[in-house]
mmCIF file of C-alpha atoms in Angstrom:
data_model
loop_
_atom_site.group_PDB
_atom_site.id
_atom_site.type_symbol
_atom_site.label_atom_id
_atom_site.label_comp_id
_atom_site.label_asym_id
_atom_site.label_seq_id
_atom_site.Cartn_x
_atom_site.Cartn_y
_atom_site.Cartn_z
ATOM 1 C CA TYR A 1 5.286 1.491 10.479
ATOM 2 C CA ARG A 2 5.009 0.481 14.336
ATOM 3 C CA TYR A 3 4.339 -3.113 12.852
ATOM 4 C CA ARG A 4 4.847 -5.535 10.389
ATOM 5 C CA PHE A 5 2.577 -8.062 11.071
ATOM 6 C CA ALA A 6 -1.246 -7.793 12.032
ATOM 7 C CA LEU A 7 -3.298 -10.927 13.625
ATOM 8 C CA PHE A 8 -7.020 -11.143 13.233
ATOM 9 C CA VAL A 9 -8.838 -13.365 15.340
ATOM 10 C CA GLU A 10 -11.893 -15.254 13.797
ATOM 11 C CA LYS A 11 -14.151 -14.609 16.413
ATOM 12 C CA GLU A 12 -15.223 -12.961 19.219
ATOM 13 C CA GLY A 13 -14.117 -13.373 22.861
ATOM 14 C CA PHE A 14 -9.916 -13.794 23.210
ATOM 15 C CA GLN A 15 -9.425 -10.573 23.616
ATOM 16 C CA GLU A 16 -9.108 -10.097 26.806
ATOM 17 C CA LEU A 17 -6.954 -13.088 26.980
ATOM 18 C CA LEU A 18 -5.076 -11.305 24.395
ATOM 19 C CA ARG A 19 -4.797 -8.122 25.930
ATOM 20 C CA VAL A 20 -3.784 -9.675 29.462
ATOM 21 C CA SER A 21 -1.153 -11.597 27.895
ATOM 22 C CA LYS A 22 0.304 -8.280 26.268
ATOM 23 C CA PHE A 23 0.477 -9.467 22.547
ATOM 24 C CA ALA A 24 0.334 -6.211 20.490
ATOM 25 C CA GLU A 25 3.497 -5.133 22.641
ATOM 26 C CA ARG A 26 5.079 -8.652 23.152
ATOM 27 C CA PHE A 27 4.964 -9.250 19.182
ATOM 28 C CA ASP A 28 4.316 -5.909 17.726
ATOM 29 C CA LEU A 29 0.990 -6.745 16.256
ATOM 30 C CA ALA A 30 -2.101 -5.122 15.404
ATOM 31 C CA ILE A 31 -4.926 -6.710 16.287
ATOM 32 C CA MET A 32 -8.999 -7.410 15.071
ATOM 33 C CA ARG A 33 -11.011 -8.919 15.089
ATOM 34 C CA THR A 34 -14.850 -10.194 13.793
ATOM 35 C CA LYS A 35 -17.651 -12.480 14.601
ATOM 36 C CA GLY A 36 -17.732 -15.042 11.868
ATOM 37 C CA MET A 37 -17.538 -14.165 8.606
ATOM 38 C CA HIS A 38 -15.620 -10.555 7.725
ATOM 39 C CA VAL A 39 -17.638 -7.652 6.200
ATOM 40 C CA VAL A 40 -15.866 -5.681 3.731
ATOM 41 C CA ALA A 41 -14.267 -3.025 5.926
ATOM 42 C CA CYS A 42 -12.032 -5.614 7.319
ATOM 43 C CA ARG A 43 -11.129 -5.758 3.788
ATOM 44 C CA GLN A 44 -10.372 -2.956 3.155
ATOM 45 C CA LEU A 45 -8.040 -2.705 6.183
ATOM 46 C CA ILE A 46 -6.393 -5.195 4.829
ATOM 47 C CA ASP A 47 -5.604 -4.103 1.576
ATOM 48 C CA GLY A 48 -4.016 -0.853 3.475
ATOM 49 C CA LEU A 49 -2.351 -2.791 5.804
ATOM 50 C CA SER A 50 -0.962 -4.538 2.050
ATOM 51 C CA GLN A 51 -0.320 -2.063 0.576
ATOM 52 C CA ARG A 52 1.866 -0.541 3.137
ATOM 53 C CA GLY A 53 3.761 -4.255 3.347
ATOM 54 C CA VAL A 54 2.143 -5.358 6.535
ATOM 55 C CA THR A 55 0.907 -9.413 6.975
ATOM 56 C CA THR A 56 -2.136 -10.446 8.188
ATOM 57 C CA LEU A 57 -2.627 -13.429 9.952
ATOM 58 C CA VAL A 58 -4.839 -15.603 10.880
ATOM 59 C CA ALA A 59 -6.079 -17.289 13.841
ATOM 60 C CA ARG A 60 -9.214 -19.302 13.325
ATOM 61 C CA ASP A 61 -11.087 -22.816 14.237
ATOM 62 C CA PHE A 62 -10.338 -25.677 12.390
ATOM 63 C CA ASP A 63 -13.574 -25.993 9.897
ATOM 64 C CA LYS A 64 -14.668 -25.136 6.962
ATOM 65 C CA TRP A 65 -15.505 -21.357 7.856
ATOM 66 C CA GLY A 66 -12.376 -21.221 9.546
ATOM 67 C CA PHE A 67 -10.628 -22.374 6.313
ATOM 68 C CA SER A 68 -13.364 -20.234 3.844
ATOM 69 C CA ILE A 69 -12.561 -16.779 5.586
ATOM 70 C CA VAL A 70 -8.913 -16.842 5.283
ATOM 71 C CA GLU A 71 -8.919 -18.459 1.328
ATOM 72 C CA THR A 72 -11.933 -15.156 0.670
ATOM 73 C CA LEU A 73 -9.524 -12.569 3.046
ATOM 74 C CA ARG A 74 -6.991 -13.576 0.178
ATOM 75 C CA SER A 75 -8.922 -13.476 -2.823
ATOM 76 C CA ASP A 76 -10.759 -10.981 -4.833
ATOM 77 C CA SER A 77 -14.698 -11.024 -5.315
ATOM 78 C CA PRO A 78 -17.970 -9.305 -6.399
ATOM 79 C CA ARG A 79 -17.954 -7.576 -3.103
ATOM 80 C CA TYR A 80 -14.550 -6.384 -2.535
ATOM 81 C CA SER A 81 -11.348 -6.085 -4.894
ATOM 82 C CA TYR A 82 -7.470 -5.325 -3.399
ATOM 83 C CA GLY A 83 -6.117 -2.474 -4.654
ATOM 84 C CA THR A 84 -2.719 -5.080 -4.022
ATOM 85 C CA GLU A 85 -2.000 -8.453 -3.300
ATOM 86 C CA PRO A 86 -2.846 -8.988 0.315
ATOM 87 C CA LYS A 87 -0.499 -10.430 2.062
ATOM 88 C CA VAL A 88 -2.243 -12.855 4.184
ATOM 89 C CA LEU A 89 -1.570 -16.243 6.369
ATOM 90 C CA ASP A 90 -2.802 -19.338 7.236
ATOM 91 C CA LEU A 91 -1.851 -19.609 11.287
ATOM 92 C CA GLY A 92 -5.462 -21.241 12.081
ATOM 93 C CA LEU A 93 -5.596 -24.696 13.975
ATOM 94 C CA ARG A 94 -4.551 -27.420 11.945
ATOM 95 C CA LEU A 95 -5.420 -31.394 12.256
ATOM 96 C CA THR A 96 -1.472 -31.717 13.861
ATOM 97 C CA ASP A 97 -2.811 -28.385 16.352
ATOM 98 C CA VAL A 98 -5.806 -30.552 17.146
ATOM 99 C CA LYS A 99 -3.669 -34.717 17.796
ATOM 100 C CA GLU A 100 -0.813 -32.715 19.745
ATOM 101 C CA MET A 101 -2.873 -30.925 21.781
ATOM 102 C CA ASP A 102 -5.260 -33.655 22.022
ATOM 103 C CA LEU A 103 -8.148 -31.469 21.593
ATOM 104 C CA GLU A 104 -12.389 -32.046 22.096
ATOM 105 C CA SER A 105 -13.807 -31.527 18.451
ATOM 106 C CA GLU A 106 -17.642 -31.520 17.772
ATOM 107 C CA ASP A 107 -20.470 -32.513 14.990
ATOM 108 C CA VAL A 108 -20.995 -30.075 12.374
ATOM 109 C CA THR A 109 -23.805 -30.797 9.856
ATOM 110 C CA TYR A 110 -23.314 -29.085 6.076
ATOM 111 C CA ARG A 111 -26.317 -27.562 4.725
ATOM 112 C CA GLY A 112 -25.215 -27.334 1.525
ATOM 113 C CA LYS A 113 -26.262 -29.733 -1.621
ATOM 114 C CA LYS A 114 -22.312 -30.086 -3.036
ATOM 115 C CA ASP A 115 -19.106 -32.017 -1.322
ATOM 116 C CA PRO A 116 -17.810 -29.619 1.344
ATOM 117 C CA ARG A 117 -14.809 -31.122 0.847
ATOM 118 C CA ILE A 118 -14.550 -29.610 -2.809
ATOM 119 C CA ASN A 119 -14.492 -25.821 -0.734
ATOM 120 C CA LEU A 120 -11.797 -27.488 1.730
ATOM 121 C CA ARG A 121 -9.397 -28.435 -0.503
ATOM 122 C CA GLU A 122 -9.877 -25.109 -2.568
ATOM 123 C CA SER A 123 -9.222 -23.548 0.434
ATOM 124 C CA GLY A 124 -5.946 -25.573 1.470
ATOM 125 C CA ALA A 125 -7.129 -28.062 3.885
ATOM 126 C CA THR A 126 -4.525 -31.644 3.224
ATOM 127 C CA GLU A 127 -6.491 -34.797 2.239
ATOM 128 C CA GLU A 128 -5.966 -36.260 5.734
ATOM 129 C CA GLU A 129 -7.810 -32.861 7.385
ATOM 130 C CA CYS A 130 -10.466 -33.268 4.365
ATOM 131 C CA SER A 131 -11.403 -36.471 5.800
ATOM 132 C CA PHE A 132 -11.655 -35.328 9.640
ATOM 133 C CA LEU A 133 -14.162 -32.443 8.509
ATOM 134 C CA VAL A 134 -16.158 -34.309 6.637
ATOM 135 C CA HIS A 135 -16.871 -38.078 6.881
ATOM 136 C CA GLY A 136 -20.090 -37.940 3.629
ATOM 137 C CA ARG A 137 -23.400 -37.897 4.108
ATOM 138 C CA GLY A 138 -26.434 -39.912 5.940
ATOM 139 C CA PRO A 139 -27.277 -43.382 4.473
ATOM 140 C CA TRP A 140 -27.417 -44.011 0.811
ATOM 141 C CA GLY A 141 -25.293 -40.632 0.189
ATOM 142 C CA GLN A 142 -28.854 -38.868 0.790
ATOM 143 C CA GLY A 143 -29.348 -36.020 3.442
ATOM 144 C CA PRO A 144 -26.716 -33.513 4.480
ATOM 145 C CA TRP A 145 -23.485 -33.810 4.482
ATOM 146 C CA HIS A 146 -21.384 -34.131 8.611
ATOM 147 C CA GLY A 147 -18.167 -34.026 10.455
ATOM 148 C CA ARG A 148 -16.117 -32.857 13.094
ATOM 149 C CA ARG A 149 -15.062 -29.419 13.765
ATOM 150 C CA VAL A 150 -13.237 -28.197 16.914
ATOM 151 C CA GLU A 151 -13.114 -24.697 17.855
ATOM 152 C CA LEU A 152 -10.214 -22.316 19.081
ATOM 153 C CA ASN A 153 -11.738 -21.960 22.856
ATOM 154 C CA ALA A 154 -11.397 -25.870 22.743
ATOM 155 C CA MET A 155 -8.128 -24.993 23.841
ATOM 156 C CA THR A 156 -8.013 -23.543 27.557
ATOM 157 C CA SER A 157 -6.060 -20.052 28.049
ATOM 158 C CA VAL A 158 -2.853 -21.653 28.607
ATOM 159 C CA GLN A 159 -2.827 -23.656 25.917
ATOM 160 C CA PHE A 160 -4.232 -20.783 23.601
ATOM 161 C CA ILE A 161 -1.595 -18.575 24.549
ATOM 162 C CA ALA A 162 1.108 -21.341 23.777
ATOM 163 C CA TRP A 163 -0.050 -22.109 20.550
ATOM 164 C CA LEU A 164 -0.288 -18.806 19.420
ATOM 165 C CA GLU A 165 2.995 -17.964 20.762
ATOM 166 C CA ARG A 166 4.659 -20.987 18.677
ATOM 167 C CA LYS A 167 2.680 -20.148 15.575
ATOM 168 C CA LEU A 168 3.505 -16.085 15.699
ATOM 169 C CA ASP A 169 7.349 -17.477 16.730
ATOM 170 C CA ALA A 170 7.431 -19.907 13.122
ATOM 171 C CA PHE A 171 6.519 -16.999 10.823
ATOM 172 C CA GLY A 172 9.120 -14.128 12.616
ATOM 173 C CA VAL A 173 7.027 -12.594 14.485
ATOM 174 C CA LYS A 174 8.369 -10.449 17.262
ATOM 175 C CA LYS A 175 9.269 -7.632 18.648
ATOM 176 C CA VAL A 176 9.955 -4.984 16.484
#
């Protein structure tokens, strides 16, 4: 009962920056991470934290997979069913953040035959975000889907720290 929030970072590489910036101490946060999609143990931890009233905040890339990670962490699946309603909130990178910080995007190709915008909408992306993330298919509507994405590490360290502080403040995270 030392904190009300846990911070889940979608990817590796930020732990040293968070440690040096003393995020765990300044905000009384439990900090956890996985590399890409999470494992069942991560969902078990979120389940236990949720049972104790702890909300997990998810810092993620602005891409289809980031949106999917948040939606998966919020939902039961054949691999794992929550014992209590998971307290998971998305504080991930959004199109407004990308525009505000003028972050560089990169091309992305989606391998599936299904329109990725369907999953994006189901996972909470706006229509404007869907249009940015998915431009369409190849010539004559054939081939793979393509679009753009922006990773958390498109931000400088200073930008990342300032962005994360703003997000935590917006959710009311502070020193207990």
